[in-house]
XYZ file of C-alpha atoms in Angstrom:
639
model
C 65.950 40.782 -125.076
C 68.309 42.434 -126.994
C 67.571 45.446 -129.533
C 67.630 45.501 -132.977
C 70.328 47.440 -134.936
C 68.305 50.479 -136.702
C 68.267 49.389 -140.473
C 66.830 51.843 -142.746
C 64.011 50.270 -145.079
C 64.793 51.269 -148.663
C 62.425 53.108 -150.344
C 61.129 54.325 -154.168
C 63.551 56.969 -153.101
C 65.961 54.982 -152.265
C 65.984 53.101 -155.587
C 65.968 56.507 -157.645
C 68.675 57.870 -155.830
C 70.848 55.005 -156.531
C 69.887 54.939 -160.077
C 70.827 58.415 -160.363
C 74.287 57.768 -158.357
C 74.785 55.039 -161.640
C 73.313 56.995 -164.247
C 75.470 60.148 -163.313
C 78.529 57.941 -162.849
C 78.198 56.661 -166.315
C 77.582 59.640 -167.923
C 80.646 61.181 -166.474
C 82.756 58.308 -167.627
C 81.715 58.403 -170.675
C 82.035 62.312 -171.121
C 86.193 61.808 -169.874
C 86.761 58.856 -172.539
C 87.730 60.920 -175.458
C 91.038 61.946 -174.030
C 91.720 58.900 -172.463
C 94.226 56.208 -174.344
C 94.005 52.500 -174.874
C 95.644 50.553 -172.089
C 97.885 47.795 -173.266
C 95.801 44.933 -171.885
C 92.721 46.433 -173.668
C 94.104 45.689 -176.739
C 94.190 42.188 -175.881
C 90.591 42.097 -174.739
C 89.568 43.840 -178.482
C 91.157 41.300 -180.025
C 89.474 38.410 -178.128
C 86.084 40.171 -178.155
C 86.090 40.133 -181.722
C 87.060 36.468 -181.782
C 83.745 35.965 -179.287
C 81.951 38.120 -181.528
C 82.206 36.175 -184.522
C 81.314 33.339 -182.373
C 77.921 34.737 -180.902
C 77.236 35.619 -184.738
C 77.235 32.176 -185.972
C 75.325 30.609 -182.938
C 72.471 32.933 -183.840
C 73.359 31.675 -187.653
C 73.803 28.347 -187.377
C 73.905 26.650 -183.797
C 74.811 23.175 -184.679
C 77.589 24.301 -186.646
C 78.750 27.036 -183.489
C 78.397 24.531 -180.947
C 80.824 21.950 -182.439
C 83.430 21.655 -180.406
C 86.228 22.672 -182.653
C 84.203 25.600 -183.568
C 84.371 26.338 -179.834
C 88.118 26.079 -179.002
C 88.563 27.795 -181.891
C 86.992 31.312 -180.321
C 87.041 30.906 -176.934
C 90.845 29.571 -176.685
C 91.727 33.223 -177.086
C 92.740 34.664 -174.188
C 91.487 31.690 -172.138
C 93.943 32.879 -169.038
C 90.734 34.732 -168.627
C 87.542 33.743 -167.740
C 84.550 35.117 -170.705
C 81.684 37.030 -169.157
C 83.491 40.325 -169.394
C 84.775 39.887 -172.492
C 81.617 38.408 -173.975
C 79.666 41.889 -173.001
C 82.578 43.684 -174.820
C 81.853 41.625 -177.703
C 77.815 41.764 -177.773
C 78.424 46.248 -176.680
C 80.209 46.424 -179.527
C 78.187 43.857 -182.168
C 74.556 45.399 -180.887
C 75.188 48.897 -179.954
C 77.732 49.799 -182.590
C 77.769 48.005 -185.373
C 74.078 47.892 -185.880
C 73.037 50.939 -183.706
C 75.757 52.973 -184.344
C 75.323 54.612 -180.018
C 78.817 55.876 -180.041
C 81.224 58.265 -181.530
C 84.295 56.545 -181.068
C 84.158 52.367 -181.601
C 86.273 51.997 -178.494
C 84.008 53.788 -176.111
C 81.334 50.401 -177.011
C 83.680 48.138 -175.677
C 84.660 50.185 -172.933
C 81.039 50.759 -172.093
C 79.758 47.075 -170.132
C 82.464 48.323 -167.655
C 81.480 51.802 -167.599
C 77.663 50.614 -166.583
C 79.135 48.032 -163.966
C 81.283 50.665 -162.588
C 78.014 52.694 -162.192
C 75.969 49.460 -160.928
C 79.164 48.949 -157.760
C 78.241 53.135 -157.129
C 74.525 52.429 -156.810
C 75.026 49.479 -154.887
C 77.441 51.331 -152.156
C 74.488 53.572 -152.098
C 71.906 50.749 -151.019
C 74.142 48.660 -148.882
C 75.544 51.649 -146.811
C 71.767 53.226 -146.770
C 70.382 49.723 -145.673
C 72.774 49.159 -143.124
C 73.034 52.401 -141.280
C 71.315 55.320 -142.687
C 70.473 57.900 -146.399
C 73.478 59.928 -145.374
C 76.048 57.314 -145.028
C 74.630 55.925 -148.062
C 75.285 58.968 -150.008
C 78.702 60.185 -148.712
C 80.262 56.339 -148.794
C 79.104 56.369 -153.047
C 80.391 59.742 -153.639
C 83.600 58.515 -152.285
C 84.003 55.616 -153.726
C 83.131 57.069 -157.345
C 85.726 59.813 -156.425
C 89.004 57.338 -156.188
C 91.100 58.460 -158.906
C 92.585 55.306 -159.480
C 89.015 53.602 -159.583
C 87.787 56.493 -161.791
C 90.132 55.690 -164.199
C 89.740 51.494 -164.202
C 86.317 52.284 -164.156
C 86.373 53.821 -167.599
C 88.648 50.581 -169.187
C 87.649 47.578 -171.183
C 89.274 45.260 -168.463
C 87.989 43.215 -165.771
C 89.559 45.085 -162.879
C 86.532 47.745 -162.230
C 83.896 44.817 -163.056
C 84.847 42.161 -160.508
C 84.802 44.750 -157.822
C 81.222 45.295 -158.176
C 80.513 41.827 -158.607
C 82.127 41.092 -155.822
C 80.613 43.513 -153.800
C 77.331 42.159 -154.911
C 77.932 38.548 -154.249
C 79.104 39.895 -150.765
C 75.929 42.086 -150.398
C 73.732 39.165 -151.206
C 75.819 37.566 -148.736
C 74.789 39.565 -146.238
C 70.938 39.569 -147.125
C 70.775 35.787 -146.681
C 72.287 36.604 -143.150
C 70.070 39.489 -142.523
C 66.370 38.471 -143.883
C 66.938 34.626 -144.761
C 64.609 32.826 -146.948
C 65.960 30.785 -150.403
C 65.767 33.772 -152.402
C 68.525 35.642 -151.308
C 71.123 32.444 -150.449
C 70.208 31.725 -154.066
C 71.423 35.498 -155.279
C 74.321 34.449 -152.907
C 75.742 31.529 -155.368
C 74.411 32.954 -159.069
C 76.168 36.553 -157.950
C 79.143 34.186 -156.954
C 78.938 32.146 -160.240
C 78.806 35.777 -162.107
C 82.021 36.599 -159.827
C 84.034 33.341 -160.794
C 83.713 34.005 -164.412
C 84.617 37.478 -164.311
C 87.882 37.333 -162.634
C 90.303 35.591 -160.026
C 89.683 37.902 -157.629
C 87.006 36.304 -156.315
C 88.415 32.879 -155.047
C 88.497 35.257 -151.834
C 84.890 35.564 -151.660
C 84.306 32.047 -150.322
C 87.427 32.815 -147.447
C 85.538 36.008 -146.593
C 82.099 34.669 -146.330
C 83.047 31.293 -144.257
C 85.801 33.487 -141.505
C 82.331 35.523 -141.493
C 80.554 32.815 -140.350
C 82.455 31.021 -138.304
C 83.386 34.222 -136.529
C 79.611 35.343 -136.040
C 79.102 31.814 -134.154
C 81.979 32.238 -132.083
C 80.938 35.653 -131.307
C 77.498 34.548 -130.059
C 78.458 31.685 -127.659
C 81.118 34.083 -126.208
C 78.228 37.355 -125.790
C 75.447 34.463 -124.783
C 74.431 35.071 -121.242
C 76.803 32.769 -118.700
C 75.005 30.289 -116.641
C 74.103 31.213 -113.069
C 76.349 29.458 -110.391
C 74.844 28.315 -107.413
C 76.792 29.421 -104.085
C 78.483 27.486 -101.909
C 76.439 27.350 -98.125
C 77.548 29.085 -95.786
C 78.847 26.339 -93.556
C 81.034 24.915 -95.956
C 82.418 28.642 -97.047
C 83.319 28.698 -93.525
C 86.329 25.876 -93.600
C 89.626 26.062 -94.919
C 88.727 24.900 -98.054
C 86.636 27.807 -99.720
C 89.850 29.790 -99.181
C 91.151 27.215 -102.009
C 90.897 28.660 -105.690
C 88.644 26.350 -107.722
C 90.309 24.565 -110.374
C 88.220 26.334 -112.954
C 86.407 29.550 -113.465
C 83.042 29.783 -112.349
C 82.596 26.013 -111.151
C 83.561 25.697 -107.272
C 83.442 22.133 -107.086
C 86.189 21.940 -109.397
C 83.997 20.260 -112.391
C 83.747 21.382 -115.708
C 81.378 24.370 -116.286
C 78.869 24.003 -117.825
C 79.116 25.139 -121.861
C 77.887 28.482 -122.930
C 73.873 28.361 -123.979
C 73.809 29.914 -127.481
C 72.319 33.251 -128.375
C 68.876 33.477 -129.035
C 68.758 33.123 -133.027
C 72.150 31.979 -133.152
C 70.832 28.668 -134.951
C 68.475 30.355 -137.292
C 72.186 32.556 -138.737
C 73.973 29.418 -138.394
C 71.292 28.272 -140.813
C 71.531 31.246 -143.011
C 75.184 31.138 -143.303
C 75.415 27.292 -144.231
C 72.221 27.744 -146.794
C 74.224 30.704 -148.710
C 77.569 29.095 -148.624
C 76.116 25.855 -150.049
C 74.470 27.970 -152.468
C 77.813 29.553 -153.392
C 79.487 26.002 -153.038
C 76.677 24.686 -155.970
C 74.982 27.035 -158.177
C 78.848 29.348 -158.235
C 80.330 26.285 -160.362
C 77.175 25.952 -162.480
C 77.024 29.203 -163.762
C 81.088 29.812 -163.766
C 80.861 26.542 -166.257
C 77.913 27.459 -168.677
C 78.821 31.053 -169.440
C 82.289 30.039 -170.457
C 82.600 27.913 -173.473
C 86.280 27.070 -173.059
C 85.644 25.150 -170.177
C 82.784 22.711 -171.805
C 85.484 20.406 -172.588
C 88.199 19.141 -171.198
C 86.975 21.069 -167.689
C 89.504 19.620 -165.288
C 92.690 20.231 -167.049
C 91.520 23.684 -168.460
C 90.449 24.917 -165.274
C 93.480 23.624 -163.787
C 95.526 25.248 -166.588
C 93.884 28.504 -165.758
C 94.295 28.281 -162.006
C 97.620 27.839 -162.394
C 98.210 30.619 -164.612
C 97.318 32.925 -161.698
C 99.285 30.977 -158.508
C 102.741 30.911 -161.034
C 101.944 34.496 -162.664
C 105.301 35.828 -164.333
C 106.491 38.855 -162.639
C 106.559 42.110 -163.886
C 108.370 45.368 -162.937
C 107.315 48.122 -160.672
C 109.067 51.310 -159.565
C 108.467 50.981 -155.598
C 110.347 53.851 -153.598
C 113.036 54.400 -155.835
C 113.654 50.677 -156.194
C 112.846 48.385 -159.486
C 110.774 45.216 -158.346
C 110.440 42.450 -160.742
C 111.351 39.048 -158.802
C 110.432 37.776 -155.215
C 111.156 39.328 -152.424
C 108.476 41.505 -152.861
C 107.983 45.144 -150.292
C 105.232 43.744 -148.056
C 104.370 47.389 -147.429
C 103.178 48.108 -150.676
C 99.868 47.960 -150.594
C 99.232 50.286 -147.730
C 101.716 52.451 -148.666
C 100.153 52.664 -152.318
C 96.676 52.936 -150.680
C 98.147 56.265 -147.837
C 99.744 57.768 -150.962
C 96.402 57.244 -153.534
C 93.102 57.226 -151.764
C 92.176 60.990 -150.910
C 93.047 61.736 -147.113
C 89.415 62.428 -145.871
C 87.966 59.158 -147.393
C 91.108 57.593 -145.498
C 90.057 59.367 -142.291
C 86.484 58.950 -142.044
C 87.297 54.954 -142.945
C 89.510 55.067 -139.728
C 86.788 56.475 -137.618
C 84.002 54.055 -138.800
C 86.544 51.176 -138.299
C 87.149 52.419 -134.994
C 83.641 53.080 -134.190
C 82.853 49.717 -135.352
C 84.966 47.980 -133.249
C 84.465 50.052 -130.124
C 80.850 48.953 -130.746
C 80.942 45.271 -131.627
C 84.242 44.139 -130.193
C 84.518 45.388 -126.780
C 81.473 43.628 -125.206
C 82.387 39.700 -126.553
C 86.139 40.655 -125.496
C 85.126 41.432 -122.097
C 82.678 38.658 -121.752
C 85.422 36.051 -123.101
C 87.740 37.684 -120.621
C 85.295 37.372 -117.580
C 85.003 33.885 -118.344
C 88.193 33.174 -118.521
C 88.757 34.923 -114.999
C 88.556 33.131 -112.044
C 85.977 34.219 -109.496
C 88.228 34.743 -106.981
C 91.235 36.280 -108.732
C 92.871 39.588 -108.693
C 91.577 42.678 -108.106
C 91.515 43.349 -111.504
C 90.635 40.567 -112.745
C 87.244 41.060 -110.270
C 86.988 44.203 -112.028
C 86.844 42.941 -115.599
C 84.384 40.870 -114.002
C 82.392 43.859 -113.111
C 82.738 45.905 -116.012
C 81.573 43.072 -117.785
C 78.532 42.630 -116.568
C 77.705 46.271 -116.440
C 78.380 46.203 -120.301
C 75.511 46.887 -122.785
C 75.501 44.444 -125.494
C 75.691 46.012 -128.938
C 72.421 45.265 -130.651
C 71.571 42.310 -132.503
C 72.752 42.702 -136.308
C 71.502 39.443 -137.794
C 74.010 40.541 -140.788
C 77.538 40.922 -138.847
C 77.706 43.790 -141.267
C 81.098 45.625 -140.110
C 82.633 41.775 -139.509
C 81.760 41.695 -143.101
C 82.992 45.100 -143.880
C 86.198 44.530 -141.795
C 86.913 40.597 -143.505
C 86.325 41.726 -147.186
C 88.934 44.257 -146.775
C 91.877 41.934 -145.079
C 91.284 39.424 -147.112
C 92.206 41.435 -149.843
C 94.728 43.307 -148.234
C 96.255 40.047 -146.889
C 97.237 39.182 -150.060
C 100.206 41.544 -150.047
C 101.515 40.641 -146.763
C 102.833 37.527 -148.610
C 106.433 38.527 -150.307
C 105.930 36.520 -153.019
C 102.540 38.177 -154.331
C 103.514 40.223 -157.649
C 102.911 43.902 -157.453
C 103.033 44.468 -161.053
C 99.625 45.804 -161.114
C 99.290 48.875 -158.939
C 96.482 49.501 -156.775
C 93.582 47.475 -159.016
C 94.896 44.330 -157.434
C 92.952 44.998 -154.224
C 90.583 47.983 -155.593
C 87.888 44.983 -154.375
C 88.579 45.965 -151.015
C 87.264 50.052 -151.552
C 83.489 50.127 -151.781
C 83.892 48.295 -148.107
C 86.519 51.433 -146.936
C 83.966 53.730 -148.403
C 81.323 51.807 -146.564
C 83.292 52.546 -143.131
C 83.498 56.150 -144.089
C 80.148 56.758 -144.777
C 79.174 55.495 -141.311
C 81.407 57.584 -139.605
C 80.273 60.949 -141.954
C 76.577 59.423 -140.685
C 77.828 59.531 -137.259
C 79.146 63.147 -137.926
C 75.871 64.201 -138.836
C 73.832 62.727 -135.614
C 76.826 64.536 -133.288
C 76.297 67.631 -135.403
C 72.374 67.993 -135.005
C 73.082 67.121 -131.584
C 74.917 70.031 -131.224
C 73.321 72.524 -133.418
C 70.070 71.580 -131.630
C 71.959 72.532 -128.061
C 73.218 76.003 -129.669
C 69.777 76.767 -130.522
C 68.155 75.779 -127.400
C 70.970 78.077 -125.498
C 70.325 80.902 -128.126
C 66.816 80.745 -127.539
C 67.435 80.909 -123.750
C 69.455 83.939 -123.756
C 66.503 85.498 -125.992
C 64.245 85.087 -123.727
C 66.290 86.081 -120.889
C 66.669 89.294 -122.575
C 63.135 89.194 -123.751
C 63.930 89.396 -127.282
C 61.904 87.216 -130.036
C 62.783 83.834 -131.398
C 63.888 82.570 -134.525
C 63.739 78.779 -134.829
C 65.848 78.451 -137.894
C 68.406 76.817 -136.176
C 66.376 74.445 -134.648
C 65.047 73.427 -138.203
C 68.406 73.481 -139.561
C 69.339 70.736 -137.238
C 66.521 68.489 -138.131
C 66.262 69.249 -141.790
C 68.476 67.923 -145.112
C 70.495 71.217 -145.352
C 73.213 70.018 -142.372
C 74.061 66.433 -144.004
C 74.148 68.645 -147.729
C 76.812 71.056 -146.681
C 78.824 68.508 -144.721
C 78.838 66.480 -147.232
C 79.878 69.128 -149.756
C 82.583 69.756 -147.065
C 83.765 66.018 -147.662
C 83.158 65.073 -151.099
C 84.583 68.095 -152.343
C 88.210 67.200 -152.400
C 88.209 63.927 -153.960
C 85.562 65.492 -156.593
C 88.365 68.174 -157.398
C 91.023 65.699 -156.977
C 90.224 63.375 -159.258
C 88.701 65.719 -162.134
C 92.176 67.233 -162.008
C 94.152 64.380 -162.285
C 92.264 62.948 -165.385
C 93.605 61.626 -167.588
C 97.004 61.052 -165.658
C 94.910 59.214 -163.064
C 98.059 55.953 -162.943
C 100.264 59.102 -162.168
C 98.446 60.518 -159.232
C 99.137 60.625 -155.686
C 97.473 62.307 -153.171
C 98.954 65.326 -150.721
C 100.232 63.140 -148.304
C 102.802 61.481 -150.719
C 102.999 65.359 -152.294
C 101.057 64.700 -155.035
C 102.637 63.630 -158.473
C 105.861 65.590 -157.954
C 106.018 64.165 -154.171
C 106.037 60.715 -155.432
C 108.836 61.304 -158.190
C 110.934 62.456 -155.920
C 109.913 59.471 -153.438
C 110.533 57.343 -156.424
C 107.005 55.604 -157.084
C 105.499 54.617 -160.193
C 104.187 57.100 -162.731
C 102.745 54.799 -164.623
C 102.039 51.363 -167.120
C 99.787 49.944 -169.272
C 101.210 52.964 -172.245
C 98.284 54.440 -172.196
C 99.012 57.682 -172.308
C 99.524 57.942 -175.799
C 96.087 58.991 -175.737
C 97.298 62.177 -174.014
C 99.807 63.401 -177.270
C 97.455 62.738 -180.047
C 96.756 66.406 -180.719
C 100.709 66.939 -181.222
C 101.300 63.789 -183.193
C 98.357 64.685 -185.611
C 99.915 67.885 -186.186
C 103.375 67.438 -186.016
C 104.063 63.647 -187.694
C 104.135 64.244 -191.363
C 101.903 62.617 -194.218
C 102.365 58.717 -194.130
C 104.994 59.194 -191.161
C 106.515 56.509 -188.464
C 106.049 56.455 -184.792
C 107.579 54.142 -182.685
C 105.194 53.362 -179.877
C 106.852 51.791 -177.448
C 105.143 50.513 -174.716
C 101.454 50.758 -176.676
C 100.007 47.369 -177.420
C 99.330 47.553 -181.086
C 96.057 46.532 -181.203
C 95.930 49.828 -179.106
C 97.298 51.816 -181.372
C 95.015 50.759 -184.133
C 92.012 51.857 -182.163
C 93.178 55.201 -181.741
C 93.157 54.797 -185.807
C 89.944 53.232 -185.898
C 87.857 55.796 -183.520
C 89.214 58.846 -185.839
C 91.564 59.990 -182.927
C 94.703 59.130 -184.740
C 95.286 60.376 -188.799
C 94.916 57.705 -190.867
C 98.112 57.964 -191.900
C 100.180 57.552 -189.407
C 101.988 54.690 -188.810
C 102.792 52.861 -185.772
C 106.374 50.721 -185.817
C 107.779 48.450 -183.587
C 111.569 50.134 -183.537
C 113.185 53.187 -182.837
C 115.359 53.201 -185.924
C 114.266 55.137 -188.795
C 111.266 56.200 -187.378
C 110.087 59.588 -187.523
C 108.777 60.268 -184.044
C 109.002 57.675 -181.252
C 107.281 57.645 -177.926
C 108.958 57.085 -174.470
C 106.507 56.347 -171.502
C 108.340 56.775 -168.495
C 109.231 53.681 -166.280
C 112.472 52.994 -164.510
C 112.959 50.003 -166.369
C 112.641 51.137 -169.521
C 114.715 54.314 -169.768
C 116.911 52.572 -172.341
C 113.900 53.020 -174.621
C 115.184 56.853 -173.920
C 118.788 56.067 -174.578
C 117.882 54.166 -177.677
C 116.278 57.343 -178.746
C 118.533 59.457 -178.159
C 121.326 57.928 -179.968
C 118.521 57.033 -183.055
C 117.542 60.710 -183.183
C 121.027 62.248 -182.248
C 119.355 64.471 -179.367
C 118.646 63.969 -175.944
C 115.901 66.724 -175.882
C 112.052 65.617 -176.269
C 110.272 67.785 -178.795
C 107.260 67.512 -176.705
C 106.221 66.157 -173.186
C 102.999 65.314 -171.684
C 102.486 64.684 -168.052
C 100.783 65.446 -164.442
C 101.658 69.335 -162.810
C 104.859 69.035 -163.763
C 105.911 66.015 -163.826
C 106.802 63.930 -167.063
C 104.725 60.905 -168.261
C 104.783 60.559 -171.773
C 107.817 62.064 -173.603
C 107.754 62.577 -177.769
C 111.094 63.005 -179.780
C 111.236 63.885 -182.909
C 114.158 62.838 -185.976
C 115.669 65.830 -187.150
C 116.556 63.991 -190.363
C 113.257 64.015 -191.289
């Protein structure tokens, strides 16, 4: 019979330790908002939350009246391109909690705050997942490394979709995996609400449904290859003894030359099969139904809307991105972008301890089904080495049973995402949040590796202090266990921890809030990736960054052009009190006052313009990342 992987049972410990992971996440993001500008796409989402808004105010007014269908197309049709959950908690965040509780200081932060406590949620849950699957310890290190991504950090604190789906979809995976592991309805029917939930917060997760079937289908595979092979009954001796058992037979493992018989299946290999169809079915049924009721734009007119929608997405418009010193903005795309962007983003150590737990994993659960499948394939009485693999084979220890596939899972989730970007014709527009689905499952790997750290270390502690307390009593000197409990107790996984977290803690703090200009040592950090020619950054958000100067410098009832600010942007930054009241936001350089210049490669003639507007080529003030430029201010010495 074949063992059980260890799964740790999660505890009231467990639970409280993930809440605090959230609750601590949260409170972080919200504590880093106030210096942190509107994104260009958020201003969008404001708009359209206000629109829903309105809408979830007259439902509770008069329902009849909401639900007509013209009163419905009305609200919803704004920014339909996007499916409504998202928005619709922006909407009731800022209806409930600040317009009739007044919870925050700034009216932005209550749109911005569904996202924040989602972001917290997809923390917590890489907690669970990672402590339920191998141990507390990978648990811990693979959240603190996933909250420490500077580029997640700094999605995470937005009023977009792009940190929400990735803990959805994480969560529709994990549920997934529960169905797998423990089976009963409960969990395939969390499997296809959590994908429903995923469907209407973003596109992202017409991958689930790849990831979870490939799963499947490869779990089956891998048990009729790892099932035990059938015994073959030797020739007699007499017949070995004539000139035909010196013949090769036809086919491996059958001497008579017939077929062989099929591989038996693994024991329990129907009762996943069973698992796996009941959750996809679920994902295949209830998904739809709960994508369709919590989007109004869709209640009419379904097929041609959703088609409208899906095609949005497959024929996106392009947009430009600074790539290695070259400007992207139609097809070909660099196929190595993505990794490249993930080397030069993702702090090293989170990168390293993800290649070790990948490694580990597949050293573990790859090696024995290979060998088997080869050994099969081998005929009995083939080459040496072929005898060998034979051999090795059989004197292979089969991983233990993981009812789950949890690293398959692990290992699919992130090259389906990935895969994405091997295609040249898959815009690149939007930086690393395009596959930011794929990092609580990295984080995942590298929190089973630090867990494998820590065994190998207590290992070896616990050998130093056996050989210390040899040589004491050799010399007949007394004994001092504390390395012995060191080895057993909390205080080794702490400081190694400390050792590993501390970076991307330090990191990321320091990069705030210039996170869409950071890049990690390997790339040489901000400056390094100038020089290499990458993006510093998009969205014009960093206007948020120069408010102190503009407030002091731009004079009563003055103009700034804002460039690459959305202006319903800009008009938060009025609204929350950040910006004077004053000051006035235009749409062109000439006869403005101040004007903005966010630096892209494809829009330094905004600079030019500038410069010939203002009659200088010298910024009056510049805001950026150790050095390097982001946001440039110039000011019109006419005025």
């Amino acid at each position: 019979m074949r063992r059980a992987a260890p799964l740790h049972r999660l505890t009231p410990l467990d639970g409280a330790l993930a809440l605090a992971f959230a609750a601590a996440y949260v409170a972080l993001l919200l504590a880093t908002a106030g210096d942190l500008g509107y994104a260009r796409d958020e201003g969008f989402y404001f708009y359209a939350a206000n629109r829903y808004a309105a809408w979830f105010q007259a439902l509770l007014e008069a329902p009849r009246a909401a639900l007509a269908p013209e009163v419905v197309d009305g609200a919803w049709s704004v920014n339909h391109e996007h499916p409504g959950l998202i928005k619709s908690l922006f909407a009731l965040s800022n209806l409930v909690l600040q317009k009739r509780l007044g919870l925050f200081a700034m009216e932005g932060t209550s749109y911005r705050f569904p996202a924040m406590v989602l972001s917290g949620a997809g923390v917590a849950l890489v907690y669970l997942w990672g402590t339920q699957a191998r141990d507390r310890a990978a648990g811990a290190c693979a959240a603190a490394l996933f909250a420490m991504l500077p580029r997640y950090f700094y999605h995470a604190h937005l009023a977009c979709f792009d940190a929400p789906i990735v803990t959805v979809w994480a969560l529709c995976a994990y549920c997934y995996w529960r169905a797998l592991r423990d089976g009963g309805a409960r969990w395939a029917v969390l499997t296809g609400i959590t994908f429903g939930l995923a469907l209407d917060t973003k596109h992202n997760s017409w991958f689930l449904p790849i990831v979870c079937v490939a799963h499947a289908v490869a779990l089956e595979l891998r048990a009729r290859i790892a099932a035990p092979a059938p015994a073959i009954t030797s020739a007699p001796a007499s017949e070995a003894a004539g000139p035909e058992a010196c013949a090769p037979s036809p086919l491996p493992g059958a001497p008579d030359g017939s077929a062989p018989p099929a591989p038996p299946r693994a024991a329990g290999s129907w009762l996943h099969t069973r698992r796996s169809v009941a959750a996809l079915a679920a994902m295949a049924t209830l998904g739809p139904l709960v994508f369709f009721a919590l989007w109004p734009w869709i209640w009419r007119d379904t097929f041609p809307r959703l088609r409208e929608y899906a095609l949005f997405h497959l024929n996106h418009e392009y947009y430009n991105m600074e790539f290695l010193g070259r400007n992207y903005w139609t097809p070909p795309m660099p196929r190595a972008y993505a990794p490249v962007m993930t080397a030069a983003t993702v702090p090293a150590v989170t990168l390293c301890l993800f290649v070790a737990g990948l490694c580990a994993a597949a050293r573990e659960r790859l090696v024995y089904p290979l060998a088997r499948a080869a050994a099969r394939i081998a005929p009995a009485s083939g080459m040496s080495a072929l005898a060998a693999l034979r051999a090795s084979a059989a004197r292979l220890r089969p991983p233990a049973d993981d009812p789950g596939g949890t690293a398959l899972l692990w290992f699919l989730a992130i090259a389906a995402v990935y895969g994405a970007w091997l295609s040249p014709s898959t815009p690149i527009f939007g930086g690393t949040k395009h596959w930011m689905t794929a990092y609580p499952f990295i984080a995942l790997f590298a929190g089973a590796a630090f867990s494998a750290a820590v065994r190998r270390a207590r290992v070896g502690l616990r050998a130093f202090a056996l050989a210390r307390r040899a040589e004491a009593d050799a010399r007949g000197q007394p004994w001092r266990a504390r390395l012995g409990r060191g080895a057993r107790g909390p205080l080794l996984p702490a400081l190694l921890g400390a050792s590993v977290v501390a970076a991307p803690v330090a990191e990321t703090l320091h990069v705030h809030p210039w996170a869409l200009s950071s890049y990690t040592p390997l790339a040489g950090g901000a400056p390094g990736a100038a020089t290499l020619g990458l993006n510093r950054t998009f969205w014009g958000y960093t206007t948020g960054a120069v408010v102190a100067y503009l407030n002091e410098h731009v004079p009563p009832r003055g103009t700034v052009y804002i460039h690459d600010t959305a202006g319903p942007a800009w008009d938060m930054l009025l609204r929350d009190g950040r910006l004077r009241k004053d000051i006035r936001g235009v749409g062109s350089v000439a006869g403005a006052d101040f004007a903005l210049y966010h630096h892209e490669k494809h829009m330094l003639g905004q600079a030019y313009q500038a410069w010939v507007a203002f009659g200088t080529t010298s910024p009056a003030h510049i805001g950026g990342l150790d050095g390097v430029p982001v946001i440039l201010v110039y000011r019109n010495p006419a005025r």
